[in-house]
XYZ file of C-alpha atoms in Angstrom:
776
model
C 134.697 31.834 148.352
C 135.405 32.691 152.005
C 132.808 31.070 154.442
C 132.013 33.577 157.508
C 133.118 31.955 160.665
C 129.580 33.333 162.113
C 127.289 31.561 159.753
C 129.268 28.494 159.711
C 128.275 28.483 163.594
C 124.810 29.284 163.235
C 124.215 26.674 160.835
C 125.965 23.966 163.234
C 123.608 25.569 165.853
C 120.173 25.546 164.068
C 121.716 21.577 162.773
C 122.056 20.453 166.540
C 118.297 22.040 167.259
C 116.663 19.765 164.146
C 118.202 16.947 165.508
C 117.212 17.340 169.164
C 113.757 18.435 168.169
C 113.968 15.023 165.973
C 114.845 12.962 168.875
C 112.295 14.400 171.274
C 109.083 13.708 169.683
C 107.085 13.553 172.448
C 105.779 10.246 170.870
C 104.794 7.993 173.648
C 103.661 4.584 174.017
C 102.007 3.051 177.443
C 100.102 -0.124 178.433
C 100.002 -3.373 180.478
C 100.575 -6.965 179.976
C 98.543 -9.434 181.226
C 97.916 -13.309 181.417
C 94.831 -15.515 182.908
C 94.090 -11.885 184.359
C 96.885 -11.180 185.916
C 99.457 -8.868 185.368
C 103.063 -9.981 183.809
C 106.058 -8.204 185.477
C 109.133 -7.880 183.553
C 107.962 -8.790 179.835
C 110.413 -7.558 176.786
C 108.013 -4.566 174.805
C 110.157 -3.092 171.688
C 109.511 -2.035 168.620
C 110.509 -4.755 165.908
C 113.412 -3.503 164.102
C 114.506 -0.695 166.041
C 116.470 -0.040 169.394
C 113.459 0.824 171.410
C 112.387 -0.844 173.749
C 111.600 -2.021 177.841
C 110.091 -4.173 180.101
C 106.849 -3.692 182.160
C 107.725 -3.268 186.086
C 106.547 -5.278 188.538
C 102.772 -4.439 188.150
C 103.325 -5.197 184.957
C 103.002 -1.608 182.681
C 104.872 0.194 180.953
C 105.798 2.839 179.188
C 108.070 4.646 176.127
C 108.985 8.015 175.474
C 110.496 9.861 172.945
C 109.897 7.586 170.132
C 110.378 7.936 166.303
C 107.313 8.727 164.436
C 105.767 6.560 161.782
C 104.033 2.813 161.322
C 105.973 0.264 163.794
C 105.042 -3.201 164.794
C 104.896 -3.451 168.380
C 106.140 -6.852 169.980
C 105.586 -8.490 173.762
C 108.157 -11.381 174.347
C 108.280 -13.285 177.423
C 110.004 -16.749 177.835
C 107.036 -19.327 178.594
C 104.285 -17.494 176.661
C 103.843 -17.025 173.542
C 104.644 -13.658 170.976
C 102.610 -11.173 170.479
C 102.651 -8.170 168.102
C 100.523 -5.092 167.502
C 100.806 -2.752 164.506
C 100.981 0.758 165.733
C 101.537 4.318 164.474
C 103.263 6.971 166.284
C 102.820 10.489 165.700
C 104.423 13.716 167.598
C 102.886 14.986 171.180
C 100.326 11.748 171.107
C 100.224 8.578 173.718
C 99.335 5.920 172.491
C 97.977 2.926 174.670
C 98.181 -0.370 173.668
C 97.433 -3.338 175.802
C 98.747 -7.005 175.335
C 96.947 -10.466 176.610
C 99.782 -13.314 176.591
C 99.014 -16.849 176.342
C 101.401 -19.213 178.299
C 102.577 -22.331 175.867
C 101.873 -25.669 176.848
C 104.775 -27.122 175.307
C 107.257 -25.049 173.017
C 107.234 -27.096 170.020
C 107.419 -24.232 167.460
C 110.516 -22.353 168.691
C 113.396 -20.116 166.382
C 116.588 -22.103 166.383
C 119.446 -21.705 164.742
C 121.985 -25.086 164.388
C 119.663 -26.958 161.922
C 120.348 -24.515 159.064
C 123.077 -22.097 160.728
C 120.002 -19.367 160.121
C 117.237 -18.602 162.538
C 114.406 -20.555 161.456
C 111.113 -22.117 163.612
C 111.198 -25.118 164.283
C 108.336 -26.178 162.508
C 109.274 -24.707 159.323
C 112.629 -26.835 159.353
C 113.435 -29.129 156.862
C 115.864 -30.685 159.933
C 114.407 -32.123 163.195
C 116.419 -29.431 166.013
C 114.892 -30.288 169.193
C 115.135 -27.720 172.297
C 115.743 -28.374 176.161
C 115.232 -24.666 177.596
C 116.728 -23.622 181.117
C 112.980 -24.542 182.580
C 112.886 -28.050 181.572
C 116.581 -28.098 182.766
C 115.775 -26.738 186.124
C 112.920 -29.326 186.205
C 115.127 -32.258 186.049
C 117.711 -30.784 188.878
C 120.261 -31.152 186.351
C 123.613 -29.003 187.948
C 125.580 -30.183 184.634
C 125.197 -29.792 181.081
C 126.165 -33.522 180.901
C 123.677 -34.355 183.254
C 120.672 -32.692 181.099
C 121.349 -34.140 177.835
C 120.269 -37.294 179.083
C 116.603 -36.045 178.868
C 116.678 -35.667 175.094
C 115.639 -38.218 172.624
C 118.669 -40.652 171.084
C 120.958 -38.919 173.663
C 122.881 -41.101 176.246
C 125.780 -39.201 178.240
C 127.968 -42.099 179.900
C 130.494 -42.618 182.382
C 133.544 -44.452 180.997
C 135.921 -44.720 183.875
C 135.934 -45.828 187.276
C 138.841 -43.532 188.646
C 138.251 -39.998 186.946
C 134.975 -40.574 185.645
C 135.648 -38.886 182.150
C 132.312 -39.125 180.429
C 131.022 -39.108 176.379
C 127.918 -38.362 174.815
C 126.824 -41.152 172.525
C 123.907 -40.256 170.012
C 121.879 -42.222 167.891
C 124.274 -45.074 168.579
C 127.349 -43.786 167.472
C 130.335 -42.759 170.119
C 131.320 -39.241 171.791
C 134.041 -38.451 168.582
C 130.907 -38.717 166.440
C 129.298 -35.736 168.487
C 129.876 -31.839 167.427
C 129.730 -29.820 170.442
C 129.569 -26.639 169.976
C 129.370 -23.275 172.295
C 126.981 -20.490 170.749
C 127.140 -22.116 167.395
C 130.985 -21.635 167.814
C 133.165 -24.990 167.105
C 135.190 -24.614 170.212
C 135.096 -27.927 171.758
C 138.053 -29.466 171.366
C 139.004 -33.449 171.656
C 140.838 -32.554 174.966
C 138.112 -30.607 176.102
C 135.604 -32.977 175.408
C 137.121 -35.373 177.922
C 135.405 -33.346 181.085
C 133.943 -30.131 179.321
C 130.678 -31.105 179.497
C 130.251 -31.981 183.550
C 132.909 -28.786 184.165
C 130.048 -26.553 182.479
C 127.641 -25.559 185.034
C 124.009 -25.680 183.850
C 122.943 -22.447 185.103
C 124.957 -20.699 182.240
C 122.580 -22.135 179.570
C 119.814 -20.137 178.250
C 118.536 -23.738 176.233
C 120.245 -26.513 174.196
C 119.957 -26.950 170.647
C 120.086 -30.419 169.395
C 120.229 -32.350 165.664
C 120.484 -36.106 165.435
C 122.389 -37.630 162.478
C 124.332 -36.794 159.857
C 121.758 -33.589 159.022
C 123.960 -31.514 160.707
C 127.041 -32.261 158.405
C 127.473 -28.222 157.855
C 129.280 -28.155 161.021
C 131.952 -30.142 159.266
C 133.982 -32.881 160.655
C 132.656 -34.639 163.313
C 128.684 -33.910 162.622
C 128.142 -37.608 161.748
C 126.332 -38.886 164.838
C 124.556 -35.065 165.825
C 125.145 -32.012 166.925
C 124.861 -30.128 170.291
C 124.278 -26.098 170.253
C 124.749 -25.104 173.971
C 123.545 -21.426 173.888
C 124.550 -19.492 176.702
C 122.529 -16.572 178.459
C 121.932 -12.986 177.276
C 120.204 -10.414 179.324
C 116.416 -10.011 178.112
C 115.493 -7.808 181.535
C 117.256 -6.636 184.600
C 117.303 -9.439 187.045
C 119.305 -11.610 189.348
C 119.488 -15.301 190.216
C 121.332 -17.301 193.090
C 121.348 -20.840 193.940
C 122.640 -22.798 196.985
C 122.591 -26.709 196.446
C 123.805 -28.952 199.020
C 123.629 -32.861 198.271
C 124.576 -36.097 199.857
C 125.910 -38.834 197.833
C 125.316 -41.732 198.775
C 125.526 -42.512 202.467
C 128.066 -39.570 203.665
C 129.603 -37.826 200.803
C 128.924 -34.122 200.015
C 128.282 -32.669 197.335
C 127.904 -28.499 197.522
C 127.558 -26.199 195.162
C 126.738 -22.013 194.426
C 125.586 -20.614 191.456
C 124.748 -16.780 190.715
C 123.417 -15.065 187.247
C 122.787 -11.415 186.909
C 121.298 -10.025 183.372
C 120.948 -6.048 182.916
C 119.550 -3.892 180.107
C 120.435 -0.448 179.420
C 117.614 1.958 178.717
C 116.769 1.709 175.305
C 117.631 -2.083 175.320
C 120.414 -1.297 173.013
C 123.383 -3.339 175.089
C 123.202 -5.604 177.760
C 125.546 -8.208 179.569
C 124.911 -11.483 181.676
C 127.113 -12.483 184.377
C 127.626 -15.758 185.620
C 129.507 -17.374 187.985
C 129.284 -21.007 190.015
C 131.923 -22.711 192.628
C 131.258 -26.479 193.145
C 133.171 -29.138 195.684
C 132.000 -32.582 195.541
C 133.945 -35.078 198.146
C 135.318 -38.768 197.140
C 132.605 -41.684 197.279
C 133.670 -45.229 197.490
C 130.925 -47.756 196.795
C 132.286 -51.388 197.612
C 134.734 -50.271 200.516
C 137.818 -51.055 199.393
C 138.940 -47.116 199.759
C 139.076 -46.895 196.300
C 137.046 -44.412 194.558
C 134.006 -44.540 192.161
C 133.618 -40.906 191.944
C 136.448 -38.367 192.422
C 137.004 -35.207 194.639
C 136.131 -31.994 192.592
C 136.855 -28.558 193.071
C 135.144 -26.207 190.496
C 134.647 -22.667 189.946
C 133.754 -20.730 186.918
C 132.071 -17.426 186.113
C 131.738 -15.550 182.677
C 130.394 -12.775 180.797
C 127.761 -13.051 177.727
C 126.988 -8.818 176.323
C 125.806 -7.469 173.327
C 125.575 -4.189 172.025
C 123.383 -2.813 168.758
C 124.902 -0.205 167.380
C 122.562 0.985 165.447
C 119.253 -0.509 163.481
C 121.094 -2.924 161.426
C 124.579 -3.836 163.654
C 124.781 -5.889 166.484
C 127.860 -7.049 168.305
C 127.877 -9.919 170.662
C 131.085 -10.580 173.001
C 131.501 -13.580 175.085
C 134.137 -14.744 177.652
C 134.021 -17.774 180.246
C 137.213 -18.705 182.811
C 136.920 -22.406 184.466
C 139.542 -24.175 186.933
C 138.803 -27.496 188.063
C 140.997 -29.867 190.673
C 139.447 -33.391 190.156
C 141.021 -36.477 192.086
C 139.834 -40.252 191.776
C 141.890 -43.499 193.453
C 143.156 -44.775 196.563
C 141.547 -42.298 199.347
C 144.522 -41.011 201.050
C 145.750 -37.326 202.428
C 148.843 -37.339 200.482
C 150.367 -36.453 197.228
C 148.737 -38.429 194.326
C 151.983 -40.181 193.286
C 151.820 -41.859 196.649
C 148.557 -43.774 196.284
C 148.613 -47.157 195.047
C 146.477 -45.974 191.726
C 145.255 -42.670 191.555
C 144.382 -39.942 188.560
C 144.698 -36.084 189.279
C 143.902 -33.334 186.800
C 143.982 -29.551 187.552
C 142.513 -27.658 184.330
C 142.433 -24.018 183.828
C 140.030 -23.108 180.721
C 139.546 -19.992 179.074
C 136.869 -19.380 176.376
C 135.409 -16.651 174.653
C 134.538 -15.250 171.200
C 132.812 -12.420 169.047
C 130.378 -12.198 166.667
C 129.734 -9.235 164.103
C 126.262 -9.439 162.300
C 124.847 -6.564 159.989
C 121.386 -6.902 158.697
C 120.326 -4.739 155.508
C 117.091 -2.359 155.980
C 114.975 -4.689 153.754
C 115.552 -7.765 156.139
C 116.871 -9.419 153.106
C 120.283 -9.774 153.308
C 122.468 -10.212 156.532
C 125.977 -10.989 157.172
C 128.393 -12.468 159.800
C 131.835 -12.149 160.872
C 132.623 -14.027 163.882
C 136.070 -15.399 165.781
C 135.634 -18.049 168.942
C 138.457 -19.577 170.825
C 139.638 -21.683 173.818
C 142.740 -22.190 175.678
C 143.421 -25.085 178.216
C 146.315 -26.029 180.526
C 146.426 -28.993 182.396
C 148.434 -30.280 184.621
C 147.678 -34.571 185.620
C 148.908 -37.526 186.811
C 148.057 -40.912 185.881
C 149.822 -43.957 188.025
C 149.947 -47.387 189.480
C 152.593 -48.056 191.811
C 154.691 -51.053 192.074
C 154.514 -53.378 195.093
C 157.426 -52.874 196.514
C 161.406 -53.252 195.790
C 163.616 -50.799 193.748
C 160.567 -51.222 191.116
C 158.906 -49.056 193.897
C 162.012 -46.977 194.234
C 162.512 -45.917 191.173
C 158.568 -45.077 190.471
C 158.881 -42.626 193.786
C 161.670 -40.789 192.250
C 160.123 -40.120 188.335
C 156.557 -40.019 188.720
C 153.997 -40.272 185.963
C 153.339 -36.578 185.556
C 152.415 -34.851 182.670
C 151.203 -31.337 181.186
C 149.031 -30.364 178.541
C 148.384 -27.318 176.644
C 145.810 -27.324 174.259
C 144.392 -23.942 172.173
C 141.439 -24.109 169.634
C 140.659 -20.900 167.214
C 137.881 -20.254 164.887
C 137.438 -17.335 162.213
C 134.532 -17.612 159.729
C 132.149 -15.287 157.565
C 128.782 -16.105 156.596
C 126.382 -13.887 154.457
C 122.454 -15.381 153.599
C 120.173 -13.604 151.582
C 116.881 -14.282 150.853
C 115.216 -14.555 147.216
C 111.522 -13.831 147.780
C 110.770 -14.661 143.723
C 112.877 -17.578 143.199
C 110.794 -19.672 140.592
C 108.570 -20.326 142.818
C 108.672 -19.603 146.340
C 110.918 -17.781 148.601
C 114.891 -19.357 148.885
C 116.930 -17.859 151.783
C 120.656 -18.823 150.112
C 123.372 -18.730 152.925
C 127.265 -18.742 151.704
C 130.021 -18.835 154.203
C 133.529 -20.301 154.988
C 135.517 -20.891 158.385
C 138.827 -22.037 159.494
C 139.858 -24.091 162.395
C 143.369 -24.353 164.084
C 143.693 -26.899 167.038
C 146.759 -27.985 168.593
C 146.953 -30.339 171.638
C 150.563 -31.238 173.261
C 149.694 -33.566 176.153
C 153.091 -35.742 177.453
C 153.986 -37.731 179.922
C 157.515 -38.391 180.151
C 157.794 -41.620 182.166
C 156.095 -43.654 179.982
C 157.671 -41.974 177.038
C 154.051 -40.903 175.642
C 153.408 -37.781 173.693
C 150.734 -36.468 171.738
C 151.721 -33.153 169.365
C 148.934 -33.085 167.136
C 148.343 -29.921 165.119
C 145.112 -30.004 162.584
C 143.772 -27.149 160.400
C 140.756 -26.898 158.444
C 139.414 -24.996 155.955
C 135.326 -25.215 155.432
C 133.418 -23.715 153.065
C 129.751 -24.005 152.499
C 126.915 -23.241 150.320
C 122.902 -23.938 151.377
C 119.402 -23.619 149.483
C 116.619 -23.290 151.893
C 113.969 -23.275 149.568
C 110.224 -22.953 150.802
C 108.745 -23.684 147.332
C 105.230 -24.017 148.625
C 103.719 -22.840 152.361
C 103.879 -26.666 152.778
C 107.292 -28.331 151.111
C 111.155 -27.043 151.720
C 113.698 -28.486 149.973
C 117.306 -27.827 151.906
C 119.941 -28.501 149.623
C 123.653 -27.793 150.736
C 127.394 -28.650 150.492
C 130.490 -28.321 152.759
C 134.130 -28.311 151.293
C 136.654 -28.849 153.782
C 140.280 -29.128 153.468
C 142.052 -31.035 156.264
C 145.691 -31.072 156.824
C 145.788 -34.603 157.418
C 143.586 -35.609 154.722
C 145.331 -35.268 151.333
C 142.095 -34.715 149.112
C 140.037 -31.683 149.505
C 136.161 -33.620 150.917
C 132.766 -32.782 149.597
C 130.000 -33.606 151.673
C 126.470 -32.845 150.288
C 123.420 -33.211 152.185
C 119.411 -32.940 151.304
C 116.436 -32.721 153.476
C 112.733 -32.257 152.706
C 110.092 -31.151 154.935
C 106.426 -31.312 153.875
C 103.083 -30.287 156.111
C 100.376 -32.171 155.146
C 98.133 -30.485 157.905
C 98.782 -27.462 160.145
C 99.525 -30.091 162.935
C 102.175 -32.313 160.738
C 105.718 -32.439 159.204
C 107.129 -35.278 157.133
C 110.858 -35.224 156.972
C 113.350 -36.717 154.772
C 117.155 -36.515 154.938
C 120.830 -37.865 153.411
C 123.901 -36.379 154.171
C 127.775 -37.241 153.972
C 130.588 -36.565 156.618
C 133.801 -37.426 157.142
C 135.962 -37.737 160.803
C 139.775 -37.167 160.192
C 142.480 -39.768 161.322
C 143.437 -37.831 164.304
C 143.216 -38.178 167.702
C 140.058 -37.354 169.519
C 138.649 -37.204 173.329
C 138.645 -40.858 173.980
C 141.992 -41.718 172.601
C 143.629 -39.123 174.870
C 142.281 -40.620 178.221
C 144.686 -43.183 179.861
C 143.183 -45.895 181.531
C 144.026 -48.582 184.404
C 143.688 -52.281 183.400
C 145.462 -55.697 183.523
C 147.700 -54.351 186.544
C 148.896 -51.638 184.442
C 147.979 -48.712 182.348
C 146.323 -48.835 178.566
C 147.123 -46.080 176.190
C 146.084 -45.839 172.543
C 148.253 -45.258 169.133
C 147.371 -44.219 166.250
C 149.728 -45.463 163.163
C 151.004 -44.030 160.460
C 148.862 -45.053 157.601
C 145.347 -44.263 159.508
C 142.686 -42.344 157.240
C 140.366 -40.955 157.136
C 136.866 -42.439 157.802
C 133.618 -41.130 155.976
C 129.639 -41.500 156.369
C 126.464 -41.519 154.930
C 123.338 -41.013 156.652
C 119.235 -41.573 156.011
C 116.477 -40.571 157.926
C 112.984 -39.973 157.796
C 110.274 -38.775 160.603
C 107.107 -37.471 161.502
C 106.197 -35.181 163.951
C 102.915 -34.485 165.122
C 101.355 -32.029 167.373
C 97.543 -30.952 168.361
C 96.769 -28.080 170.575
C 92.937 -27.577 171.858
C 91.952 -25.082 174.534
C 92.771 -27.144 177.756
C 95.640 -29.331 176.436
C 98.519 -30.197 173.533
C 99.706 -33.456 172.841
C 101.862 -35.000 170.415
C 104.742 -37.333 168.724
C 107.810 -37.676 166.721
C 108.451 -41.043 165.204
C 111.959 -40.986 163.419
C 113.716 -43.957 161.740
C 117.766 -43.554 160.868
C 120.855 -45.424 159.057
C 123.882 -44.209 159.260
C 127.048 -46.249 156.907
C 130.749 -45.894 158.162
C 133.703 -46.537 155.273
C 137.230 -47.089 156.633
C 135.491 -47.055 160.325
C 137.660 -46.338 162.984
C 138.424 -49.793 165.508
C 140.473 -49.835 168.303
C 142.246 -53.286 168.996
C 144.697 -54.899 171.596
C 148.114 -55.370 170.131
C 149.899 -56.279 172.833
C 151.532 -55.347 175.938
C 154.679 -53.027 176.664
C 158.072 -54.366 179.135
C 156.014 -52.754 181.935
C 152.922 -55.353 181.257
C 150.910 -51.506 179.991
C 148.625 -52.818 176.979
C 148.427 -51.175 174.008
C 145.390 -50.321 171.848
C 145.628 -49.293 168.173
C 143.096 -47.181 166.121
C 142.583 -48.571 163.182
C 140.690 -48.725 159.868
C 138.139 -51.200 160.122
C 136.069 -52.035 156.857
C 132.448 -50.894 156.927
C 129.965 -50.446 159.846
C 126.108 -49.746 160.205
C 124.059 -48.257 162.890
C 120.027 -48.536 162.366
C 117.075 -47.742 164.442
C 114.578 -45.876 165.271
C 113.460 -43.175 167.846
C 110.060 -42.166 169.564
C 109.114 -39.003 171.310
C 105.632 -38.443 173.054
C 105.047 -35.239 175.191
C 101.528 -33.922 176.261
C 100.517 -30.889 178.098
C 97.052 -30.851 180.375
C 95.948 -27.099 181.064
C 99.263 -25.967 182.149
C 98.990 -28.097 185.408
C 100.460 -31.418 183.866
C 103.267 -32.163 181.428
C 104.690 -35.612 180.339
C 107.435 -36.304 178.040
C 109.222 -39.341 177.208
C 111.517 -40.855 174.835
C 113.033 -44.309 173.508
C 115.365 -45.332 170.990
C 115.827 -48.750 169.890
C 118.880 -49.502 167.615
C 121.538 -51.957 166.130
C 125.403 -50.838 165.651
C 127.567 -53.536 163.909
C 130.901 -53.917 162.513
C 131.122 -55.645 159.339
C 134.156 -57.428 160.181
C 134.944 -58.539 163.934
C 136.735 -56.682 165.956
C 139.259 -57.866 168.164
C 139.263 -55.827 171.616
C 141.580 -58.236 173.515
C 144.181 -60.711 172.856
C 142.669 -63.728 174.823
C 139.105 -63.567 173.378
C 137.732 -63.782 170.083
C 136.499 -60.573 168.569
C 132.787 -59.483 168.010
C 130.742 -57.434 165.481
C 128.422 -55.539 167.835
C 129.667 -52.170 169.119
C 130.804 -52.262 172.674
C 129.028 -50.214 175.700
C 125.954 -49.766 173.028
C 122.280 -50.758 174.670
C 120.037 -51.682 171.546
C 117.333 -49.824 173.895
C 117.622 -46.485 175.861
C 115.282 -43.760 176.871
C 114.171 -41.091 179.319
C 110.462 -39.682 180.812
C 109.876 -36.316 182.369
C 106.575 -35.806 184.878
C 106.096 -32.223 185.972
C 102.671 -31.488 188.270
C 102.479 -27.641 188.420
C 98.478 -27.072 190.681
C 99.452 -23.390 191.439
C 102.055 -20.943 190.852
C 103.924 -22.124 193.759
C 104.139 -25.600 194.195
C 105.745 -27.848 191.711
C 107.044 -31.518 191.441
C 108.903 -33.171 189.087
C 109.887 -36.827 188.522
C 112.187 -38.105 185.954
C 113.934 -41.115 184.664
C 116.435 -42.747 182.559
C 116.670 -46.041 181.114
C 119.875 -47.721 180.397
C 119.161 -51.412 178.153
C 121.608 -54.292 178.382
C 125.419 -53.879 176.598
C 128.290 -55.381 176.154
C 131.148 -53.999 178.353
C 134.883 -55.242 178.278
C 136.062 -56.196 181.316
C 140.100 -56.403 181.448
C 141.363 -58.807 184.256
C 144.893 -59.838 185.782
C 145.190 -63.409 186.754
C 146.033 -63.963 190.678
C 144.192 -60.628 191.343
C 141.342 -61.124 193.606
C 140.132 -57.710 192.687
C 139.869 -58.411 188.789
C 138.525 -61.555 187.091
C 141.293 -64.168 185.845
C 141.048 -63.357 182.468
C 139.395 -60.717 180.128
C 135.793 -60.777 179.568
C 133.348 -59.362 177.631
C 130.121 -59.210 180.072
C 126.775 -58.364 179.177
C 125.159 -55.521 181.741
C 122.056 -55.262 183.732
C 119.239 -52.618 182.025
C 118.533 -49.868 184.864
C 116.252 -47.220 185.892
C 117.464 -43.973 187.152
C 114.510 -42.095 188.398
C 114.903 -38.182 190.162
C 112.278 -36.848 192.462
C 112.532 -32.886 192.870
C 110.242 -30.806 194.966
C 109.848 -27.294 194.973
C 107.945 -24.327 196.769
C 108.129 -20.343 196.167
C 107.802 -17.370 198.057
C 107.460 -13.997 196.553
C 107.433 -10.886 197.888
C 106.060 -7.777 195.887
C 107.633 -5.359 198.191
C 111.304 -6.782 197.647
C 110.624 -7.356 193.931
C 112.140 -11.185 194.687
C 110.838 -14.372 195.052
C 112.362 -17.191 196.921
C 112.222 -21.072 195.920
C 112.861 -23.499 198.401
C 113.442 -27.454 197.125
C 114.317 -30.746 197.698
C 114.517 -34.267 195.982
C 116.337 -37.658 195.564
C 118.184 -38.645 192.450
C 118.709 -42.339 191.826
C 115.545 -42.663 193.866
C 115.803 -46.585 193.971
C 119.611 -46.919 194.123
C 119.941 -48.523 190.878
C 123.571 -48.670 190.774
C 126.537 -50.569 189.607
C 127.451 -53.498 192.148
C 130.536 -55.249 191.058
C 133.228 -52.598 190.648
C 136.527 -54.283 190.489
C 138.260 -53.351 193.606
C 142.158 -52.472 194.738
C 145.238 -51.044 192.653
C 144.842 -53.578 189.916
C 141.320 -52.895 188.734
C 140.158 -52.258 185.333
C 139.037 -48.331 185.622
C 136.721 -48.935 182.354
C 134.725 -51.544 183.835
C 131.941 -48.706 184.430
C 128.327 -48.883 183.296
C 125.055 -48.217 184.209
C 123.899 -44.790 186.140
C 126.629 -41.961 187.042
C 125.676 -42.036 190.670
C 123.878 -43.668 193.554
C 120.708 -42.627 195.129
C 121.420 -38.794 196.449
C 119.628 -36.518 198.784
C 119.615 -32.582 198.028
C 118.041 -29.652 199.128
C 118.813 -25.986 198.301
C 117.306 -22.517 197.741
C 117.075 -19.552 195.305
C 116.969 -16.269 195.375
C 115.732 -14.321 192.208
C 113.384 -11.973 190.405
């Protein structure tokens, strides 16, 4: 039968009219949000499970129009306040008024986190302990970079390992940096090469929060997640906002450290799309502590920018995309205004790093099933120089004609998929089952022709994981999982199971037990790619052909307790941990080259054990005084002696690993405008290798295993905020001092033959800073 086109057009027209009538329901929500009697601006107001939402205006009021008809849950949410939900019924041509009163959080002890289980879950319901360091806490401790922030978490310690270039590594629960898995937005794009300087290159302003899982309970993230996992979550837009911060510091007597940071966030009117832009610039002078004209802190020039965005395609689908670009120039060594190769000793680095990722999420209508598809990657180009000039003659001429410049290229690509399904009637209770797979490629090419030095490493790893998160009673949860990895450097498929158990004896307490296994592939990691100066030459690390994977087993037990009252909250976490490593990687000195350069070899060294406990205390009184502190006591030892030097007998103790370390923070906020923060880092005594050169006045006559003194670094920050309702903006002035009492190493080597690895204690001497922040 032939259809009349007029009737067809009429049908389409009537359909459009019907759709238009449905979209314009004239259902309206209005109201306000207050806290402690004052209206709150920029609070997120939205209908849960939909794309409809808005924010309160500068007077704390909101309005949403043309809303869908039906029963919904209306949510009021703002960082620093407890989320409130109310049930509403929306009808055509009716206005509903809903008023919210938000309660400010004392200490955020029950945030929704993702790192512990690869699914979103509250901290107190998680069978794995997840610590959270949010943007507000990072700002209180005046941290400029991610690396400066991580010292203020229990069981973590950032360590500077080179006097010339200041490369650093994160140590967790007594294990070295290569045992820590660094994630960016839950993706493992931090490569072995970017791990050398990456945490210092990331400005803290780009961070929304940092989630930390200590120990092997994070083994679902694969290789390297033995000491623990750090997940750096970058800022996503929650409202229309801007923030510009300028900071000026004087390091020591006269070295300048200047930085400018800016962020801009924007949301669409329906809150179904948005982006966050950030940019950063930093410039720091060389710093010479002992007056030998060789720097202890390198010159830095760093600029970066990035973008985070999301798009709610409909009520079930969401797309997230992020991108960042970072440039850094770094120079340390003899303080001359000439090319690096003309210095008696120097290191020069120029980094260009691109990083990004895309994430697609789908959630079923009943919220029982979700699916994620993701990819992420990074690309790094690096030009570098590492050289120590001969004293003169033909050797110096040859050196100048062929200086040791090098080039590096590194790319990391990760693809993955994950599905979660909630079974509500699983024998007893509910079970969230997770299944996923990911494939990661990392390719490193690093060459210095002058030294015949080459790393050409291509690693590929396919990981498949299965997890059961079974809450069989309101008080008990059993988390079990297994991950299978096929790494191209390991002959066999490696299975790593884990089991964690959570029990809540009361509403204020959680008991946890955990056991897990892990492995590290026989490949070069960050510290293996660093060339040091020692004994009048350079020191490199080589890997033998018969190196095999290192395997681990970890156990932990913890008690977490928090008691809230009307005026205060206080609590503690006590955790014991034990990690056993089989075929543990060790470094031993095996000789010198014809040019006098030291060669270290990475070997399998039998078994080693790390054991200890961490105590964390926290309290907040009436939102005016907040105190947090953490201390770790531990012991790390090899079963056999390790010959770190050819001149001295070996030692069973881990090097550069204090048995006691910790932190504290104290924040006083007597009113809404003034704030004072005092924060400190304690580093106990540790064994530091010190390589000497006979006959050189700037170094010891022979190698020494030195026991360093203990240090406590105290930092102070004072701030005052001026607000302008007319301009809808605020201005914060701040000032303070880092390493207030100048607890800094005072026995550095001097001259070009110095041992660049002989460095310990705080990363920088006393510094004074002041700045301004403009924001809304």
